[in-house]
PDB file of C-alpha atoms and ligand atoms in Angstrom:
ATOM      1  CA  MET A  58    -152.159 132.035 -22.754  1.00 98.00           C
ATOM      2  CA  ARG A  59    -153.743 130.384 -25.763  1.00 98.00           C
ATOM      3  CA  ILE A  60    -152.440 128.645 -28.733  1.00 98.00           C
ATOM      4  CA  GLY A  61    -153.939 128.240 -32.111  1.00 98.00           C
ATOM      5  CA  ILE A  62    -153.200 126.200 -35.279  1.00 98.00           C
ATOM      6  CA  GLY A  63    -153.834 127.106 -38.961  1.00 98.00           C
ATOM      7  CA  HIS A  64    -153.620 125.166 -42.252  1.00 98.00           C
ATOM      8  CA  ASP A  65    -154.707 126.063 -45.675  1.00 98.00           C
ATOM      9  CA  SER A  66    -153.795 124.951 -49.168  1.00 98.00           C
ATOM     10  CA  HIS A  67    -155.067 126.453 -52.603  1.00 97.00           C
ATOM     11  CA  ARG A  68    -154.584 125.254 -56.211  1.00 97.00           C
ATOM     12  CA  LEU A  69    -151.996 126.845 -58.414  1.00 97.00           C
ATOM     13  CA  GLY A  70    -153.004 127.994 -61.989  1.00 96.00           C
ATOM     14  CA  PRO A  71    -151.540 130.129 -64.804  1.00 95.00           C
ATOM     15  CA  GLY A  72    -150.774 133.765 -64.379  1.00 92.00           C
ATOM     16  CA  GLY A  73    -148.798 135.525 -61.570  1.00 89.00           C
ATOM     17  CA  PRO A  74    -148.110 137.363 -59.496  1.00 94.00           C
ATOM     18  CA  LEU A  75    -148.304 134.959 -56.466  1.00 96.00           C
ATOM     19  CA  ARG A  76    -150.218 136.514 -53.591  1.00 97.00           C
ATOM     20  CA  LEU A  77    -148.500 135.267 -50.437  1.00 98.00           C
ATOM     21  CA  GLY A  78    -148.313 136.723 -46.945  1.00 98.00           C
ATOM     22  CA  GLY A  79    -150.173 139.808 -48.017  1.00 98.00           C
ATOM     23  CA  ILE A  80    -147.541 140.670 -50.713  1.00 98.00           C
ATOM     24  CA  ASP A  81    -147.259 140.026 -54.369  1.00 97.00           C
ATOM     25  CA  VAL A  82    -144.415 137.695 -55.168  1.00 97.00           C
ATOM     26  CA  PRO A  83    -143.371 137.601 -58.841  1.00 96.00           C
ATOM     27  CA  HIS A  84    -144.232 134.278 -60.253  1.00 97.00           C
ATOM     28  CA  GLU A  85    -145.679 132.733 -63.449  1.00 96.00           C
ATOM     29  CA  LYS A  86    -148.468 131.086 -61.443  1.00 96.00           C
ATOM     30  CA  ALA A  87    -151.077 132.298 -59.085  1.00 96.00           C
ATOM     31  CA  LEU A  88    -153.044 130.816 -56.307  1.00 96.00           C
ATOM     32  CA  LEU A  89    -156.746 130.130 -57.165  1.00 94.00           C
ATOM     33  CA  GLY A  90    -159.660 130.653 -54.952  1.00 91.00           C
ATOM     34  CA  HIS A  91    -162.872 132.497 -54.035  1.00 88.00           C
ATOM     35  CA  SER A  92    -160.930 135.343 -52.455  1.00 89.00           C
ATOM     36  CA  ASP A  93    -157.314 136.413 -53.329  1.00 92.00           C
ATOM     37  CA  ALA A  94    -156.424 132.762 -52.131  1.00 95.00           C
ATOM     38  CA  ASP A  95    -153.607 133.968 -50.057  1.00 97.00           C
ATOM     39  CA  VAL A  96    -152.785 130.532 -48.168  1.00 98.00           C
ATOM     40  CA  LEU A  97    -150.545 132.050 -45.583  1.00 98.00           C
ATOM     41  CA  LEU A  98    -152.979 134.806 -44.382  1.00 98.00           C
ATOM     42  CA  HIS A  99    -155.796 132.126 -44.355  1.00 98.00           C
ATOM     43  CA  ALA A 100    -153.720 129.731 -42.148  1.00 98.00           C
ATOM     44  CA  VAL A 101    -152.854 132.776 -39.939  1.00 98.00           C
ATOM     45  CA  THR A 102    -156.474 133.890 -39.657  1.00 98.00           C
ATOM     46  CA  ASP A 103    -157.588 130.402 -38.702  1.00 98.00           C
ATOM     47  CA  ALA A 104    -154.784 130.323 -36.081  1.00 98.00           C
ATOM     48  CA  VAL A 105    -155.826 133.482 -34.389  1.00 98.00           C
ATOM     49  CA  LEU A 106    -159.449 132.801 -34.489  1.00 98.00           C
ATOM     50  CA  GLY A 107    -158.922 129.371 -33.251  1.00 98.00           C
ATOM     51  CA  ALA A 108    -156.657 130.428 -30.244  1.00 98.00           C
ATOM     52  CA  ALA A 109    -159.349 132.779 -29.206  1.00 98.00           C
ATOM     53  CA  ALA A 110    -162.024 130.247 -29.701  1.00 98.00           C
ATOM     54  CA  LEU A 111    -163.904 132.414 -32.240  1.00 98.00           C
ATOM     55  CA  GLY A 112    -164.540 129.791 -34.860  1.00 97.00           C
ATOM     56  CA  ASP A 113    -162.773 129.916 -38.397  1.00 97.00           C
ATOM     57  CA  ILE A 114    -162.298 131.926 -41.401  1.00 95.00           C
ATOM     58  CA  GLY A 115    -165.056 130.163 -43.260  1.00 93.00           C
ATOM     59  CA  GLN A 116    -167.632 131.090 -40.756  1.00 94.00           C
ATOM     60  CA  MET A 117    -166.569 134.772 -40.872  1.00 93.00           C
ATOM     61  CA  PHE A 118    -166.286 134.928 -44.491  1.00 91.00           C
ATOM     62  CA  PRO A 119    -168.284 132.298 -46.251  1.00 88.00           C
ATOM     63  CA  ASP A 120    -167.369 131.475 -49.783  1.00 85.00           C
ATOM     64  CA  THR A 121    -171.075 131.652 -50.709  1.00 88.00           C
ATOM     65  CA  ASP A 122    -170.976 135.401 -50.138  1.00 87.00           C
ATOM     66  CA  PRO A 123    -170.344 137.242 -53.314  1.00 87.00           C
ATOM     67  CA  THR A 124    -168.790 140.139 -51.334  1.00 86.00           C
ATOM     68  CA  ASN A 125    -165.995 137.810 -50.473  1.00 84.00           C
ATOM     69  CA  GLN A 126    -165.118 137.220 -54.140  1.00 86.00           C
ATOM     70  CA  GLY A 127    -161.608 138.311 -55.010  1.00 84.00           C
ATOM     71  CA  ARG A 128    -161.401 139.813 -51.451  1.00 89.00           C
ATOM     72  CA  ASP A 129    -158.097 141.045 -50.211  1.00 94.00           C
ATOM     73  CA  SER A 130    -157.017 138.323 -47.442  1.00 96.00           C
ATOM     74  CA  ALA A 131    -155.295 141.126 -45.438  1.00 97.00           C
ATOM     75  CA  GLU A 132    -158.793 142.766 -44.933  1.00 96.00           C
ATOM     76  CA  MET A 133    -160.053 139.390 -43.668  1.00 96.00           C
ATOM     77  CA  LEU A 134    -157.134 138.886 -41.314  1.00 98.00           C
ATOM     78  CA  THR A 135    -157.477 142.396 -40.185  1.00 98.00           C
ATOM     79  CA  ALA A 136    -161.163 141.896 -39.175  1.00 97.00           C
ATOM     80  CA  ALA A 137    -160.398 138.582 -37.558  1.00 98.00           C
ATOM     81  CA  TRP A 138    -157.703 140.021 -35.460  1.00 98.00           C
ATOM     82  CA  GLN A 139    -159.922 142.869 -34.415  1.00 98.00           C
ATOM     83  CA  ARG A 140    -162.344 140.383 -33.015  1.00 98.00           C
ATOM     84  CA  VAL A 141    -159.445 138.741 -31.287  1.00 98.00           C
ATOM     85  CA  THR A 142    -157.954 141.775 -29.674  1.00 98.00           C
ATOM     86  CA  ALA A 143    -161.380 143.052 -28.590  1.00 98.00           C
ATOM     87  CA  ALA A 144    -161.788 139.669 -26.753  1.00 98.00           C
ATOM     88  CA  GLY A 145    -158.633 140.670 -24.870  1.00 98.00           C
ATOM     89  CA  TRP A 146    -155.679 138.975 -26.469  1.00 98.00           C
ATOM     90  CA  ARG A 147    -152.492 140.142 -27.854  1.00 97.00           C
ATOM     91  CA  LEU A 148    -149.826 138.494 -29.947  1.00 97.00           C
ATOM     92  CA  ALA A 149    -147.009 136.522 -27.959  1.00 97.00           C
ATOM     93  CA  ASN A 150    -145.676 134.938 -31.142  1.00 98.00           C
ATOM     94  CA  LEU A 151    -146.395 133.527 -34.621  1.00 98.00           C
ATOM     95  CA  ASP A 152    -144.596 130.885 -36.329  1.00 98.00           C
ATOM     96  CA  CYS A 153    -145.346 129.970 -40.053  1.00 98.00           C
ATOM     97  CA  THR A 154    -144.382 127.489 -42.708  1.00 98.00           C
ATOM     98  CA  VAL A 155    -145.092 127.814 -46.323  1.00 98.00           C
ATOM     99  CA  PHE A 156    -144.846 124.531 -48.407  1.00 98.00           C
ATOM    100  CA  ALA A 157    -144.036 125.537 -52.039  1.00 98.00           C
ATOM    101  CA  GLU A 158    -141.780 123.930 -54.576  1.00 97.00           C
ATOM    102  CA  SER A 159    -141.375 127.428 -56.261  1.00 96.00           C
ATOM    103  CA  PRO A 160    -140.822 130.234 -56.115  1.00 94.00           C
ATOM    104  CA  LYS A 161    -138.148 130.414 -53.514  1.00 94.00           C
ATOM    105  CA  ILE A 162    -139.676 132.392 -50.656  1.00 95.00           C
ATOM    106  CA  GLY A 163    -136.443 133.225 -48.850  1.00 94.00           C
ATOM    107  CA  PRO A 164    -135.973 136.587 -50.714  1.00 96.00           C
ATOM    108  CA  TYR A 165    -139.439 137.537 -49.608  1.00 97.00           C
ATOM    109  CA  ARG A 166    -139.635 136.261 -46.105  1.00 96.00           C
ATOM    110  CA  GLU A 167    -138.669 139.476 -44.406  1.00 97.00           C
ATOM    111  CA  ALA A 168    -141.245 141.472 -46.341  1.00 97.00           C
ATOM    112  CA  ILE A 169    -143.855 138.952 -45.549  1.00 98.00           C
ATOM    113  CA  ARG A 170    -142.888 138.948 -41.891  1.00 98.00           C
ATOM    114  CA  ASP A 171    -143.110 142.756 -41.965  1.00 97.00           C
ATOM    115  CA  ARG A 172    -146.502 142.638 -43.556  1.00 98.00           C
ATOM    116  CA  LEU A 173    -147.852 140.199 -40.979  1.00 98.00           C
ATOM    117  CA  ALA A 174    -146.426 142.517 -38.157  1.00 97.00           C
ATOM    118  CA  GLU A 175    -148.226 145.351 -39.790  1.00 97.00           C
ATOM    119  CA  ILE A 176    -151.511 143.546 -39.975  1.00 97.00           C
ATOM    120  CA  LEU A 177    -151.249 142.050 -36.426  1.00 97.00           C
ATOM    121  CA  GLY A 178    -149.869 145.280 -34.904  1.00 93.00           C
ATOM    122  CA  GLY A 179    -146.936 143.247 -33.462  1.00 88.00           C
ATOM    123  CA  ILE A 180    -143.376 143.474 -33.597  1.00 92.00           C
ATOM    124  CA  PRO A 181    -141.547 141.455 -36.362  1.00 92.00           C
ATOM    125  CA  GLY A 182    -139.233 139.817 -33.632  1.00 95.00           C
ATOM    126  CA  ARG A 183    -142.439 137.903 -32.505  1.00 97.00           C
ATOM    127  CA  ILE A 184    -143.102 136.697 -36.001  1.00 98.00           C
ATOM    128  CA  ASN A 185    -141.298 133.971 -38.203  1.00 98.00           C
ATOM    129  CA  VAL A 186    -141.745 132.719 -41.561  1.00 98.00           C
ATOM    130  CA  LYS A 187    -140.233 129.540 -42.940  1.00 97.00           C
ATOM    131  CA  ALA A 188    -140.346 127.662 -46.261  1.00 97.00           C
ATOM    132  CA  LYS A 189    -139.998 124.126 -47.329  1.00 97.00           C
ATOM    133  CA  THR A 190    -140.132 122.528 -50.741  1.00 97.00           C
ATOM    134  CA  ALA A 191    -141.360 118.991 -51.235  1.00 97.00           C
ATOM    135  CA  GLU A 192    -138.321 117.764 -53.234  1.00 97.00           C
ATOM    136  CA  GLY A 193    -140.523 117.157 -56.301  1.00 96.00           C
ATOM    137  CA  VAL A 194    -142.843 114.834 -54.525  1.00 98.00           C
ATOM    138  CA  GLY A 195    -146.580 115.073 -54.346  1.00 98.00           C
ATOM    139  CA  PRO A 196    -148.977 117.872 -55.263  1.00 98.00           C
ATOM    140  CA  VAL A 197    -146.680 120.428 -53.705  1.00 98.00           C
ATOM    141  CA  GLY A 198    -143.645 118.934 -55.298  1.00 98.00           C
ATOM    142  CA  ARG A 199    -145.645 118.864 -58.760  1.00 98.00           C
ATOM    143  CA  GLU A 200    -146.484 122.588 -58.327  1.00 97.00           C
ATOM    144  CA  GLU A 201    -150.213 121.874 -58.400  1.00 98.00           C
ATOM    145  CA  THR A 202    -150.668 123.525 -54.856  1.00 98.00           C
ATOM    146  CA  ILE A 203    -149.070 125.593 -52.204  1.00 98.00           C
ATOM    147  CA  ALA A 204    -149.853 125.095 -48.521  1.00 98.00           C
ATOM    148  CA  ALA A 205    -149.098 126.949 -45.337  1.00 98.00           C
ATOM    149  CA  GLU A 206    -149.303 125.968 -41.589  1.00 98.00           C
ATOM    150  CA  CYS A 207    -148.768 128.239 -38.556  1.00 98.00           C
ATOM    151  CA  VAL A 208    -148.925 128.182 -34.841  1.00 98.00           C
ATOM    152  CA  VAL A 209    -149.787 131.210 -32.897  1.00 98.00           C
ATOM    153  CA  LEU A 210    -149.605 132.010 -29.094  1.00 98.00           C
ATOM    154  CA  LEU A 211    -151.725 134.677 -27.786  1.00 98.00           C
ATOM    155  CA  GLU A 212    -151.575 136.351 -24.264  1.00 97.00           C
ATOM    156  CA  LYS A 213    -154.220 138.204 -22.207  1.00 97.00           C
ATOM    157  CA  THR A 214    -153.754 141.849 -22.298  1.00 93.00           C
TER     158      THR A 214
HETATM  159 MG1   MG B 459    -158.066 129.423 -48.128  1.00 75.21          MG
END
């Protein structure tokens, strides 16, 4: 078995919807970045690559490459996951936390979990998505940023 950790954060700017966990969440702000800035999928991508010792998302998809501009992060996670499964690994479980003052993630967590299961070819019961606010404190609390962390466990096929 192998364990991997992922973390990411992106700046919030005006104009929704919010792309998070591979779905569009209605919101008046969006995450800004070179790709679609989906912090959760970026954290998951780093975690699965890390667990398989295959580097990181920045190596696979450099932000200096114009083809990655505005890119769907689900495509990037799919490509990373293909490398991980080709190396002989499958998903044991994935646990994620999103740090966001708003919007409330609760109403969307099942849709996000289902989308993650779809991308990873896993069963939703092996995937968990949690959310925390920052109680108004710091860059998350001031709604300047949204961050995500996750831990993944892989097992040999
Ligand atoms: Mg990122």
